[in-house]
mmCIF file of C-alpha atoms and ligand atoms in Angstrom:
data_model
loop_
_atom_site.group_PDB
_atom_site.id
_atom_site.type_symbol
_atom_site.label_atom_id
_atom_site.label_comp_id
_atom_site.label_asym_id
_atom_site.label_seq_id
_atom_site.Cartn_x
_atom_site.Cartn_y
_atom_site.Cartn_z
ATOM 1 C CA MET N 1411 -18.251 -82.494 -124.071
ATOM 2 C CA THR N 1412 -19.855 -80.797 -121.030
ATOM 3 C CA SER N 1413 -20.230 -82.910 -117.931
ATOM 4 C CA THR N 1414 -22.155 -82.592 -114.661
ATOM 5 C CA PRO N 1415 -21.027 -84.487 -111.545
ATOM 6 C CA VAL N 1416 -23.501 -87.257 -110.697
ATOM 7 C CA THR N 1417 -23.825 -90.209 -108.343
ATOM 8 C CA ARG N 1418 -23.497 -93.566 -110.103
ATOM 9 C CA ALA N 1419 -24.390 -97.038 -108.850
ATOM 10 C CA VAL N 1420 -21.181 -98.958 -109.595
ATOM 11 C CA VAL N 1421 -20.757 -102.747 -109.399
ATOM 12 C CA ILE N 1422 -18.018 -103.547 -106.856
ATOM 13 C CA GLY N 1423 -18.518 -107.296 -106.660
ATOM 14 C CA CYS N 1424 -20.496 -110.259 -107.937
ATOM 15 C CA GLY N 1425 -21.013 -113.917 -107.114
ATOM 16 C CA HIS N 1426 -23.265 -116.855 -107.794
ATOM 17 C CA TYR N 1427 -24.385 -120.199 -106.471
ATOM 18 C CA LEU N 1428 -25.762 -123.276 -108.207
ATOM 19 C CA PRO N 1429 -27.225 -126.297 -106.400
ATOM 20 C CA GLU N 1430 -25.054 -129.409 -106.568
ATOM 21 C CA ASN N 1431 -27.529 -131.613 -108.412
ATOM 22 C CA VAL N 1432 -27.091 -131.323 -112.198
ATOM 23 C CA VAL N 1433 -29.910 -132.780 -114.296
ATOM 24 C CA PRO N 1434 -29.055 -133.538 -117.958
ATOM 25 C CA ASN N 1435 -31.740 -133.528 -120.661
ATOM 26 C CA ALA N 1436 -31.532 -137.315 -120.866
ATOM 27 C CA ALA N 1437 -33.090 -137.560 -117.382
ATOM 28 C CA PHE N 1438 -36.445 -136.374 -118.794
ATOM 29 C CA THR N 1439 -36.644 -139.144 -121.378
ATOM 30 C CA LYS N 1440 -37.379 -141.666 -118.607
ATOM 31 C CA THR N 1441 -40.763 -140.115 -117.810
ATOM 32 C CA LEU N 1442 -41.659 -137.914 -120.798
ATOM 33 C CA ASP N 1443 -41.972 -138.242 -124.572
ATOM 34 C CA THR N 1444 -39.014 -135.957 -125.276
ATOM 35 C CA SER N 1445 -35.374 -136.115 -126.358
ATOM 36 C CA ASP N 1446 -32.071 -134.370 -125.797
ATOM 37 C CA GLU N 1447 -32.135 -133.434 -129.488
ATOM 38 C CA TRP N 1448 -35.571 -131.730 -129.190
ATOM 39 C CA ILE N 1449 -34.639 -129.773 -126.068
ATOM 40 C CA VAL N 1450 -31.259 -128.626 -127.417
ATOM 41 C CA SER N 1451 -32.582 -127.680 -130.862
ATOM 42 C CA ARG N 1452 -35.597 -125.709 -129.510
ATOM 43 C CA SER N 1453 -33.978 -124.064 -126.480
ATOM 44 C CA GLY N 1454 -30.194 -124.562 -126.422
ATOM 45 C CA ILE N 1455 -30.529 -126.088 -122.939
ATOM 46 C CA GLU N 1456 -28.339 -129.140 -122.172
ATOM 47 C CA ARG N 1457 -28.574 -129.368 -118.388
ATOM 48 C CA ARG N 1458 -29.844 -127.465 -115.367
ATOM 49 C CA HIS N 1459 -29.211 -127.448 -111.603
ATOM 50 C CA MET N 1460 -31.929 -128.413 -109.164
ATOM 51 C CA ALA N 1461 -32.118 -127.535 -105.485
ATOM 52 C CA ALA N 1462 -32.128 -130.425 -103.017
ATOM 53 C CA LYS N 1463 -35.074 -131.081 -100.716
ATOM 54 C CA GLY N 1464 -34.854 -128.528 -97.916
ATOM 55 C CA GLU N 1465 -32.615 -126.239 -99.976
ATOM 56 C CA ASN N 1466 -34.746 -123.138 -100.467
ATOM 57 C CA THR N 1467 -34.446 -119.915 -102.438
ATOM 58 C CA SER N 1468 -33.051 -118.008 -99.429
ATOM 59 C CA HIS N 1469 -30.255 -120.579 -99.070
ATOM 60 C CA LEU N 1470 -29.219 -120.155 -102.717
ATOM 61 C CA ALA N 1471 -29.474 -116.376 -102.318
ATOM 62 C CA SER N 1472 -27.318 -116.293 -99.184
ATOM 63 C CA HIS N 1473 -24.606 -118.419 -100.842
ATOM 64 C CA ALA N 1474 -24.520 -116.020 -103.815
ATOM 65 C CA ALA N 1475 -24.497 -113.023 -101.445
ATOM 66 C CA ARG N 1476 -21.488 -114.359 -99.529
ATOM 67 C CA ALA N 1477 -19.619 -114.965 -102.807
ATOM 68 C CA ALA N 1478 -20.342 -111.378 -103.906
ATOM 69 C CA LEU N 1479 -19.213 -109.947 -100.541
ATOM 70 C CA THR N 1480 -15.943 -111.893 -100.803
ATOM 71 C CA HIS N 1481 -15.447 -110.762 -104.405
ATOM 72 C CA ALA N 1482 -16.060 -107.130 -103.400
ATOM 73 C CA GLY N 1483 -13.840 -107.479 -100.306
ATOM 74 C CA ILE N 1484 -16.410 -105.839 -98.025
ATOM 75 C CA GLU N 1485 -18.211 -106.804 -94.812
ATOM 76 C CA ALA N 1486 -21.962 -107.497 -94.726
ATOM 77 C CA ASP N 1487 -22.539 -104.870 -92.036
ATOM 78 C CA THR N 1488 -21.553 -102.132 -94.517
ATOM 79 C CA LEU N 1489 -24.639 -102.828 -96.667
ATOM 80 C CA ASP N 1490 -27.495 -100.289 -96.552
ATOM 81 C CA ALA N 1491 -30.063 -102.336 -98.485
ATOM 82 C CA ILE N 1492 -30.752 -105.828 -99.794
ATOM 83 C CA ILE N 1493 -33.090 -106.446 -102.732
ATOM 84 C CA VAL N 1494 -33.958 -109.977 -103.816
ATOM 85 C CA ALA N 1495 -35.665 -110.559 -107.153
ATOM 86 C CA THR N 1496 -37.636 -113.789 -106.938
ATOM 87 C CA SER N 1497 -40.969 -115.361 -107.829
ATOM 88 C CA THR N 1498 -40.266 -118.482 -105.763
ATOM 89 C CA PRO N 1499 -39.837 -117.220 -102.172
ATOM 90 C CA ASP N 1500 -39.386 -119.705 -99.321
ATOM 91 C CA MET N 1501 -42.645 -118.475 -97.796
ATOM 92 C CA THR N 1502 -45.384 -115.992 -98.642
ATOM 93 C CA PHE N 1503 -43.714 -113.742 -96.090
ATOM 94 C CA PRO N 1504 -41.314 -112.656 -94.714
ATOM 95 C CA SER N 1505 -39.350 -111.669 -97.793
ATOM 96 C CA VAL N 1506 -36.366 -113.703 -98.941
ATOM 97 C CA ALA N 1507 -34.344 -110.498 -98.580
ATOM 98 C CA THR N 1508 -34.933 -110.395 -94.816
ATOM 99 C CA MET N 1509 -33.884 -114.058 -94.563
ATOM 100 C CA VAL N 1510 -30.661 -113.240 -96.417
ATOM 101 C CA GLN N 1511 -30.113 -110.230 -94.143
ATOM 102 C CA SER N 1512 -30.253 -112.537 -91.143
ATOM 103 C CA ASP N 1513 -28.104 -115.295 -92.753
ATOM 104 C CA ILE N 1514 -25.266 -112.963 -93.723
ATOM 105 C CA GLU N 1515 -25.687 -110.722 -90.631
ATOM 106 C CA ALA N 1516 -26.207 -107.508 -92.584
ATOM 107 C CA PHE N 1517 -28.135 -105.894 -89.762
ATOM 108 C CA SER N 1518 -27.684 -102.297 -90.987
ATOM 109 C CA ALA N 1519 -29.549 -103.091 -94.205
ATOM 110 C CA TYR N 1520 -33.236 -102.702 -94.948
ATOM 111 C CA ALA N 1521 -34.490 -105.549 -97.099
ATOM 112 C CA PHE N 1522 -37.288 -106.325 -99.538
ATOM 113 C CA ASP N 1523 -38.185 -108.558 -102.494
ATOM 114 C CA VAL N 1524 -39.082 -107.554 -106.038
ATOM 115 C CA GLN N 1525 -41.403 -109.781 -108.068
ATOM 116 C CA ALA N 1526 -41.251 -109.244 -111.818
ATOM 117 C CA VAL N 1527 -40.677 -112.891 -112.768
ATOM 118 C CA CYS N 1528 -37.922 -113.302 -115.396
ATOM 119 C CA ALA N 1529 -37.539 -109.515 -115.641
ATOM 120 C CA GLY N 1530 -37.064 -109.399 -111.857
ATOM 121 C CA PHE N 1531 -33.339 -108.758 -111.830
ATOM 122 C CA VAL N 1532 -33.594 -105.886 -114.302
ATOM 123 C CA TYR N 1533 -36.373 -104.377 -112.159
ATOM 124 C CA ALA N 1534 -34.310 -104.920 -108.980
ATOM 125 C CA LEU N 1535 -31.243 -103.287 -110.538
ATOM 126 C CA ALA N 1536 -33.311 -100.277 -111.597
ATOM 127 C CA ASN N 1537 -34.680 -100.000 -108.037
ATOM 128 C CA ALA N 1538 -31.200 -100.299 -106.506
ATOM 129 C CA ASN N 1539 -29.994 -97.608 -108.891
ATOM 130 C CA ALA N 1540 -32.865 -95.339 -107.843
ATOM 131 C CA LEU N 1541 -32.056 -95.841 -104.139
ATOM 132 C CA ILE N 1542 -28.407 -94.966 -104.729
ATOM 133 C CA VAL N 1543 -28.968 -92.023 -107.061
ATOM 134 C CA SER N 1544 -31.576 -90.531 -104.683
ATOM 135 C CA GLY N 1545 -29.237 -90.882 -101.691
ATOM 136 C CA GLN N 1546 -31.316 -93.502 -99.835
ATOM 137 C CA ALA N 1547 -28.505 -96.064 -99.856
ATOM 138 C CA LYS N 1548 -24.774 -96.160 -100.509
ATOM 139 C CA ARG N 1549 -24.258 -99.898 -100.809
ATOM 140 C CA VAL N 1550 -26.947 -102.232 -102.102
ATOM 141 C CA LEU N 1551 -26.812 -106.013 -102.444
ATOM 142 C CA VAL N 1552 -29.002 -107.074 -105.387
ATOM 143 C CA ILE N 1553 -29.763 -110.766 -105.733
ATOM 144 C CA GLY N 1554 -31.712 -112.854 -108.225
ATOM 145 C CA ALA N 1555 -32.603 -116.249 -106.734
ATOM 146 C CA GLU N 1556 -35.081 -118.913 -107.771
ATOM 147 C CA THR N 1557 -36.199 -122.486 -107.196
ATOM 148 C CA PHE N 1558 -38.431 -122.818 -110.278
ATOM 149 C CA SER N 1559 -38.193 -126.612 -109.919
ATOM 150 C CA ARG N 1560 -40.820 -126.182 -107.159
ATOM 151 C CA ILE N 1561 -43.446 -124.793 -109.560
ATOM 152 C CA MET N 1562 -42.931 -127.217 -112.442
ATOM 153 C CA ASP N 1563 -45.652 -129.564 -113.639
ATOM 154 C CA TRP N 1564 -43.378 -132.568 -114.271
ATOM 155 C CA SER N 1565 -45.927 -134.038 -116.680
ATOM 156 C CA ASP N 1566 -45.849 -130.964 -118.962
ATOM 157 C CA ARG N 1567 -42.971 -131.510 -121.413
ATOM 158 C CA GLY N 1568 -43.500 -128.047 -122.910
ATOM 159 C CA THR N 1569 -42.317 -126.332 -119.707
ATOM 160 C CA CYS N 1570 -40.559 -128.628 -117.221
ATOM 161 C CA VAL N 1571 -37.492 -129.191 -119.427
ATOM 162 C CA LEU N 1572 -36.822 -125.451 -119.727
ATOM 163 C CA PHE N 1573 -36.253 -124.217 -116.165
ATOM 164 C CA GLY N 1574 -33.622 -124.563 -113.439
ATOM 165 C CA ASP N 1575 -32.590 -123.303 -109.988
ATOM 166 C CA GLY N 1576 -29.801 -120.926 -108.988
ATOM 167 C CA ALA N 1577 -28.808 -117.528 -107.643
ATOM 168 C CA GLY N 1578 -26.566 -114.628 -108.559
ATOM 169 C CA ALA N 1579 -25.698 -111.416 -106.738
ATOM 170 C CA LEU N 1580 -24.192 -108.004 -107.406
ATOM 171 C CA ILE N 1581 -23.078 -105.347 -104.954
ATOM 172 C CA LEU N 1582 -23.626 -101.767 -106.073
ATOM 173 C CA GLU N 1583 -21.939 -98.775 -104.462
ATOM 174 C CA ALA N 1584 -22.489 -95.030 -104.800
ATOM 175 C CA GLN N 1585 -19.528 -93.459 -106.575
ATOM 176 C CA ASP N 1586 -18.987 -90.071 -108.188
ATOM 177 C CA GLY N 1587 -19.252 -89.898 -111.957
ATOM 178 C CA ASP N 1588 -18.813 -87.010 -114.380
ATOM 179 C CA GLY N 1589 -22.254 -87.529 -115.926
ATOM 180 C CA THR N 1590 -21.048 -88.908 -119.250
ATOM 181 C CA ALA N 1591 -21.377 -92.382 -120.750
ATOM 182 C CA THR N 1592 -17.706 -93.040 -119.936
ATOM 183 C CA ASP N 1593 -18.654 -93.298 -116.232
ATOM 184 C CA ARG N 1594 -18.603 -96.697 -114.585
ATOM 185 C CA GLY N 1595 -21.935 -97.838 -113.129
ATOM 186 C CA ILE N 1596 -25.550 -97.873 -114.256
ATOM 187 C CA LEU N 1597 -25.983 -95.442 -117.138
ATOM 188 C CA ALA N 1598 -29.648 -96.005 -118.042
ATOM 189 C CA THR N 1599 -32.633 -98.210 -117.290
ATOM 190 C CA ASP N 1600 -35.853 -98.953 -119.170
ATOM 191 C CA LEU N 1601 -38.782 -100.836 -117.598
ATOM 192 C CA ASN N 1602 -42.049 -101.940 -119.229
ATOM 193 C CA ALA N 1603 -45.126 -104.037 -118.483
ATOM 194 C CA ASP N 1604 -48.296 -105.121 -120.268
ATOM 195 C CA GLY N 1605 -50.736 -106.884 -117.943
ATOM 196 C CA ARG N 1606 -53.076 -107.622 -120.858
ATOM 197 C CA GLN N 1607 -50.640 -110.413 -121.745
ATOM 198 C CA ARG N 1608 -50.788 -112.086 -118.339
ATOM 199 C CA ASP N 1609 -52.301 -115.305 -119.732
ATOM 200 C CA VAL N 1610 -49.311 -116.238 -121.910
ATOM 201 C CA LEU N 1611 -47.082 -117.079 -118.912
ATOM 202 C CA TYR N 1612 -48.359 -117.519 -115.370
ATOM 203 C CA VAL N 1613 -48.547 -119.799 -112.354
ATOM 204 C CA ASP N 1614 -52.007 -121.289 -111.792
ATOM 205 C CA GLY N 1615 -52.048 -120.862 -108.010
ATOM 206 C CA GLY N 1616 -51.532 -118.258 -105.332
ATOM 207 C CA VAL N 1617 -52.269 -117.145 -101.801
ATOM 208 C CA SER N 1618 -55.495 -115.259 -102.397
ATOM 209 C CA SER N 1619 -56.890 -117.465 -105.186
ATOM 210 C CA THR N 1620 -56.233 -121.193 -104.750
ATOM 211 C CA GLY N 1621 -54.238 -121.153 -101.541
ATOM 212 C CA THR N 1622 -51.596 -123.305 -103.252
ATOM 213 C CA ALA N 1623 -48.287 -122.444 -104.920
ATOM 214 C CA GLY N 1624 -49.525 -123.660 -108.320
ATOM 215 C CA PHE N 1625 -47.681 -124.728 -111.461
ATOM 216 C CA LEU N 1626 -46.132 -122.717 -114.266
ATOM 217 C CA ARG N 1627 -48.256 -122.517 -117.434
ATOM 218 C CA MET N 1628 -46.933 -121.117 -120.685
ATOM 219 C CA GLN N 1629 -47.986 -120.540 -124.254
ATOM 220 C CA GLY N 1630 -44.441 -120.983 -125.542
ATOM 221 C CA LYS N 1631 -45.042 -119.752 -129.090
ATOM 222 C CA GLU N 1632 -46.806 -116.598 -127.842
ATOM 223 C CA VAL N 1633 -43.987 -115.783 -125.414
ATOM 224 C CA PHE N 1634 -41.496 -116.336 -128.211
ATOM 225 C CA ARG N 1635 -43.458 -114.033 -130.511
ATOM 226 C CA HIS N 1636 -43.277 -111.156 -128.008
ATOM 227 C CA ALA N 1637 -39.746 -111.763 -126.770
ATOM 228 C CA ILE N 1638 -37.314 -110.783 -129.522
ATOM 229 C CA GLU N 1639 -39.097 -107.626 -130.577
ATOM 230 C CA LYS N 1640 -39.673 -106.340 -127.042
ATOM 231 C CA LEU N 1641 -36.142 -107.208 -125.877
ATOM 232 C CA ALA N 1642 -34.463 -105.468 -128.800
ATOM 233 C CA GLN N 1643 -36.758 -102.464 -128.371
ATOM 234 C CA THR N 1644 -36.072 -102.050 -124.630
ATOM 235 C CA ALA N 1645 -32.308 -102.487 -125.144
ATOM 236 C CA GLU N 1646 -32.367 -99.807 -127.838
ATOM 237 C CA THR N 1647 -34.438 -97.453 -125.660
ATOM 238 C CA ALA N 1648 -32.033 -97.856 -122.729
ATOM 239 C CA LEU N 1649 -29.047 -97.266 -125.017
ATOM 240 C CA THR N 1650 -30.659 -94.118 -126.412
ATOM 241 C CA LYS N 1651 -31.286 -92.843 -122.862
ATOM 242 C CA ALA N 1652 -27.565 -93.380 -122.161
ATOM 243 C CA GLY N 1653 -26.606 -91.592 -125.406
ATOM 244 C CA LEU N 1654 -25.006 -94.742 -126.804
ATOM 245 C CA GLU N 1655 -25.288 -96.881 -129.940
ATOM 246 C CA SER N 1656 -25.474 -100.663 -130.091
ATOM 247 C CA ASP N 1657 -22.075 -100.937 -131.816
ATOM 248 C CA GLN N 1658 -20.492 -99.547 -128.616
ATOM 249 C CA ILE N 1659 -21.665 -102.541 -126.564
ATOM 250 C CA ASP N 1660 -18.950 -104.890 -125.313
ATOM 251 C CA TRP N 1661 -21.364 -107.520 -123.943
ATOM 252 C CA ILE N 1662 -25.037 -108.246 -124.073
ATOM 253 C CA VAL N 1663 -25.928 -110.218 -120.958
ATOM 254 C CA PRO N 1664 -29.457 -111.365 -121.759
ATOM 255 C CA HIS N 1665 -31.961 -113.225 -119.635
ATOM 256 C CA GLN N 1666 -31.103 -116.849 -120.353
ATOM 257 C CA ALA N 1667 -34.435 -118.363 -121.386
ATOM 258 C CA ASN N 1668 -33.795 -119.757 -124.814
ATOM 259 C CA LEU N 1669 -30.795 -119.661 -127.163
ATOM 260 C CA ARG N 1670 -32.985 -118.847 -130.173
ATOM 261 C CA ILE N 1671 -34.404 -115.773 -128.396
ATOM 262 C CA ILE N 1672 -30.873 -114.716 -127.370
ATOM 263 C CA GLN N 1673 -29.613 -115.113 -130.964
ATOM 264 C CA GLY N 1674 -32.629 -113.347 -132.464
ATOM 265 C CA THR N 1675 -32.291 -110.375 -130.124
ATOM 266 C CA ALA N 1676 -28.540 -110.017 -130.759
ATOM 267 C CA LYS N 1677 -29.200 -110.106 -134.510
ATOM 268 C CA LYS N 1678 -31.899 -107.439 -134.247
ATOM 269 C CA LEU N 1679 -29.417 -105.249 -132.343
ATOM 270 C CA GLY N 1680 -26.850 -105.837 -135.108
ATOM 271 C CA LEU N 1681 -24.443 -107.741 -132.843
ATOM 272 C CA THR N 1682 -22.665 -111.045 -133.420
ATOM 273 C CA MET N 1683 -22.828 -113.865 -130.858
ATOM 274 C CA ASP N 1684 -19.185 -113.376 -129.810
ATOM 275 C CA ARG N 1685 -20.423 -110.347 -127.872
ATOM 276 C CA VAL N 1686 -23.135 -112.227 -125.972
ATOM 277 C CA ILE N 1687 -22.668 -114.018 -122.631
ATOM 278 C CA VAL N 1688 -24.465 -117.366 -122.933
ATOM 279 C CA THR N 1689 -25.010 -119.735 -120.000
ATOM 280 C CA VAL N 1690 -28.436 -121.156 -120.900
ATOM 281 C CA GLN N 1691 -26.887 -124.484 -121.984
ATOM 282 C CA ASP N 1692 -25.695 -125.131 -118.412
ATOM 283 C CA HIS N 1693 -28.364 -123.427 -116.272
ATOM 284 C CA GLY N 1694 -31.644 -123.578 -118.211
ATOM 285 C CA ASN N 1695 -34.002 -120.707 -117.481
ATOM 286 C CA THR N 1696 -33.415 -119.626 -113.874
ATOM 287 C CA SER N 1697 -35.829 -116.677 -114.186
ATOM 288 C CA ALA N 1698 -34.687 -113.690 -112.069
ATOM 289 C CA ALA N 1699 -31.397 -115.456 -111.274
ATOM 290 C CA SER N 1700 -30.255 -115.828 -114.864
ATOM 291 C CA ILE N 1701 -28.749 -112.371 -115.453
ATOM 292 C CA PRO N 1702 -26.666 -112.111 -112.245
ATOM 293 C CA LEU N 1703 -25.609 -115.736 -112.809
ATOM 294 C CA ALA N 1704 -24.495 -114.897 -116.348
ATOM 295 C CA LEU N 1705 -22.696 -111.732 -115.185
ATOM 296 C CA SER N 1706 -20.822 -113.628 -112.478
ATOM 297 C CA VAL N 1707 -19.952 -116.510 -114.807
ATOM 298 C CA GLY N 1708 -18.867 -113.974 -117.455
ATOM 299 C CA VAL N 1709 -16.456 -112.412 -114.943
ATOM 300 C CA GLU N 1710 -15.212 -115.842 -113.824
ATOM 301 C CA ARG N 1711 -14.554 -116.856 -117.462
ATOM 302 C CA GLY N 1712 -12.524 -113.661 -117.969
ATOM 303 C CA GLN N 1713 -14.983 -112.337 -120.571
ATOM 304 C CA ILE N 1714 -16.327 -109.313 -118.650
ATOM 305 C CA LYS N 1715 -13.675 -106.794 -117.608
ATOM 306 C CA ARG N 1716 -13.644 -103.478 -115.756
ATOM 307 C CA GLY N 1717 -14.796 -100.674 -118.052
ATOM 308 C CA ASP N 1718 -16.800 -102.933 -120.409
ATOM 309 C CA LEU N 1719 -20.134 -101.566 -121.625
ATOM 310 C CA ILE N 1720 -22.865 -104.072 -120.817
ATOM 311 C CA VAL N 1721 -26.515 -104.245 -121.786
ATOM 312 C CA THR N 1722 -28.770 -106.611 -119.836
ATOM 313 C CA GLU N 1723 -32.292 -107.322 -121.050
ATOM 314 C CA ALA N 1724 -35.087 -109.620 -119.861
ATOM 315 C CA ILE N 1725 -38.748 -110.460 -120.386
ATOM 316 C CA GLY N 1726 -41.096 -112.656 -118.404
ATOM 317 C CA GLY N 1727 -44.561 -113.222 -116.996
ATOM 318 C CA GLY N 1728 -46.795 -110.178 -116.804
ATOM 319 C CA LEU N 1729 -45.598 -109.515 -119.369
ATOM 320 C CA ALA N 1730 -42.856 -107.448 -117.763
ATOM 321 C CA TRP N 1731 -39.639 -106.545 -119.546
ATOM 322 C CA GLY N 1732 -36.752 -104.120 -119.441
ATOM 323 C CA ALA N 1733 -33.086 -103.355 -119.917
ATOM 324 C CA VAL N 1734 -30.203 -101.847 -117.987
ATOM 325 C CA VAL N 1735 -27.104 -100.288 -119.538
ATOM 326 C CA LEU N 1736 -24.065 -100.268 -117.280
ATOM 327 C CA ARG N 1737 -20.328 -99.886 -117.473
ATOM 328 C CA TRP N 1738 -18.631 -102.610 -115.433
HETATM 329 N N1 COA X 2261 -40.097 -132.626 -126.203
HETATM 330 C C1 COA X 2261 -40.651 -133.026 -127.363
HETATM 331 N N2 COA X 2261 -41.682 -132.379 -127.928
HETATM 332 C C2 COA X 2261 -42.147 -131.293 -127.288
HETATM 333 C C3 COA X 2261 -41.634 -130.843 -126.075
HETATM 334 C C4 COA X 2261 -40.553 -131.567 -125.529
HETATM 335 N N3 COA X 2261 -39.966 -131.215 -124.377
HETATM 336 N N4 COA X 2261 -42.319 -129.755 -125.676
HETATM 337 C C5 COA X 2261 -43.240 -129.516 -126.608
HETATM 338 N N5 COA X 2261 -43.146 -130.471 -127.586
HETATM 339 C C6 COA X 2261 -43.982 -130.613 -128.765
HETATM 340 C C7 COA X 2261 -45.330 -129.957 -128.653
HETATM 341 O O1 COA X 2261 -46.217 -130.782 -127.957
HETATM 342 C C8 COA X 2261 -45.693 -129.764 -130.087
HETATM 343 O O2 COA X 2261 -46.193 -130.993 -130.568
HETATM 344 P P1 COA X 2261 -47.503 -130.997 -131.476
HETATM 345 O O3 COA X 2261 -47.108 -130.201 -132.700
HETATM 346 O O4 COA X 2261 -47.689 -132.440 -131.733
HETATM 347 O O5 COA X 2261 -48.566 -130.364 -130.675
HETATM 348 C C9 COA X 2261 -44.365 -129.542 -130.779
HETATM 349 O O6 COA X 2261 -43.352 -129.982 -129.866
HETATM 350 C C10 COA X 2261 -44.124 -128.110 -131.129
HETATM 351 O O7 COA X 2261 -44.405 -127.382 -129.973
HETATM 352 P P2 COA X 2261 -44.293 -125.841 -129.969
HETATM 353 O O8 COA X 2261 -44.670 -125.320 -128.629
HETATM 354 O O9 COA X 2261 -44.956 -125.293 -131.154
HETATM 355 O O10 COA X 2261 -42.697 -125.752 -130.174
HETATM 356 P P3 COA X 2261 -41.821 -124.490 -130.395
HETATM 357 O O11 COA X 2261 -40.992 -124.656 -131.588
HETATM 358 O O12 COA X 2261 -42.612 -123.238 -130.237
HETATM 359 O O13 COA X 2261 -40.845 -124.597 -129.138
HETATM 360 C C11 COA X 2261 -40.602 -123.668 -126.964
HETATM 361 C C12 COA X 2261 -41.355 -124.645 -127.858
HETATM 362 C C13 COA X 2261 -41.251 -123.658 -125.600
HETATM 363 C C14 COA X 2261 -39.161 -124.145 -126.832
HETATM 364 C C15 COA X 2261 -40.654 -122.268 -127.607
HETATM 365 O O14 COA X 2261 -41.976 -121.924 -127.885
HETATM 366 C C16 COA X 2261 -40.051 -121.245 -126.755
HETATM 367 O O15 COA X 2261 -38.862 -121.251 -126.508
HETATM 368 N N6 COA X 2261 -40.837 -120.253 -126.271
HETATM 369 C C17 COA X 2261 -40.367 -119.257 -125.380
HETATM 370 C C18 COA X 2261 -40.321 -119.843 -124.029
HETATM 371 C C19 COA X 2261 -39.581 -119.015 -123.049
HETATM 372 O O16 COA X 2261 -38.459 -118.670 -123.264
HETATM 373 N N7 COA X 2261 -40.241 -118.743 -121.934
HETATM 374 C C20 COA X 2261 -39.679 -118.103 -120.833
HETATM 375 C C21 COA X 2261 -39.647 -116.638 -121.038
HETATM 376 S S1 COA X 2261 -39.109 -115.937 -119.551
#
């Protein structure tokens, strides 16, 4: 096989943070006509974490960032860039990424947020990869952090039981590869969007429309209908770009929205569930935080190991969706 030396964005550390307060499904039965049985059977979710009053997205993000720095064994001032994927920033501006930069004292890093809702981390990873491959950064901290509890309509049983708060972080570093799929690092990315579908999942407020943060609104069945097909398609496209087949995957690390979507996508890719990292039962849907959370938990559990071939895939409001193929 011929090979050409290339720069790869390689994961050198990961970490996560979950707010202390754990809310079991049973808590919702006090105020809503719902049940643990309904929530578990439709979504796989058993509990979720919720941020305390005054605990904002940047706080969760900074905790996850510090954990990733410790895991990587590097200092914050060696970072060149910080990207935070979030749809629930502390404020309209400045970005959460600049708040994290200040918290962790990473003053050599430029910093910005990416907003692609539940696909946010996949979009952020693809952007970090582009910065590294094009020589604009050598070390990039990529965080997914959300406080979706702040945009829940607590009277809407079709949405409020599904989401949670949390943060996860990866540190990517430029390393030399030989240009083949045996390299460690990001091997391929695939990003997609279809703004014609923006009404199936959205927040009914915003700075330039209502002047309020708004509440999440979702046509659950419609989202479900799009999800499995689009997720399997983007994962397959990314694999093809990397010159790989689905049977070479060690782990799928999907966006953790719903166990039935995770199972359906794995099946469509021809993979059994023992090759899927699942955390949705404990975290609920943490939007852009769910993939880095699942990666970090997967490492902590001893499932993900150096050299493993990983496919991440996510879909969310927009619709926006995508996949990243990487070797850990
Ligand atoms: N408890 C009890 N009943 C509930 C409920 C709850 N928490 N939420 C909704 N229901 C009811 C509905 O009101 C509806 O009742 P009706 O038939 O009397 O009107 C019934 O359950 C069926 O609702 P439906 O929305 O058709 O259920 P579903 O099987 O499609 O499951 C979801 C609902 C939301 C779990 C499912 O559509 C889904 O997972 N969609 C994808 C959501 C997602 O992952 N979004 C994030 C993507 S990033």
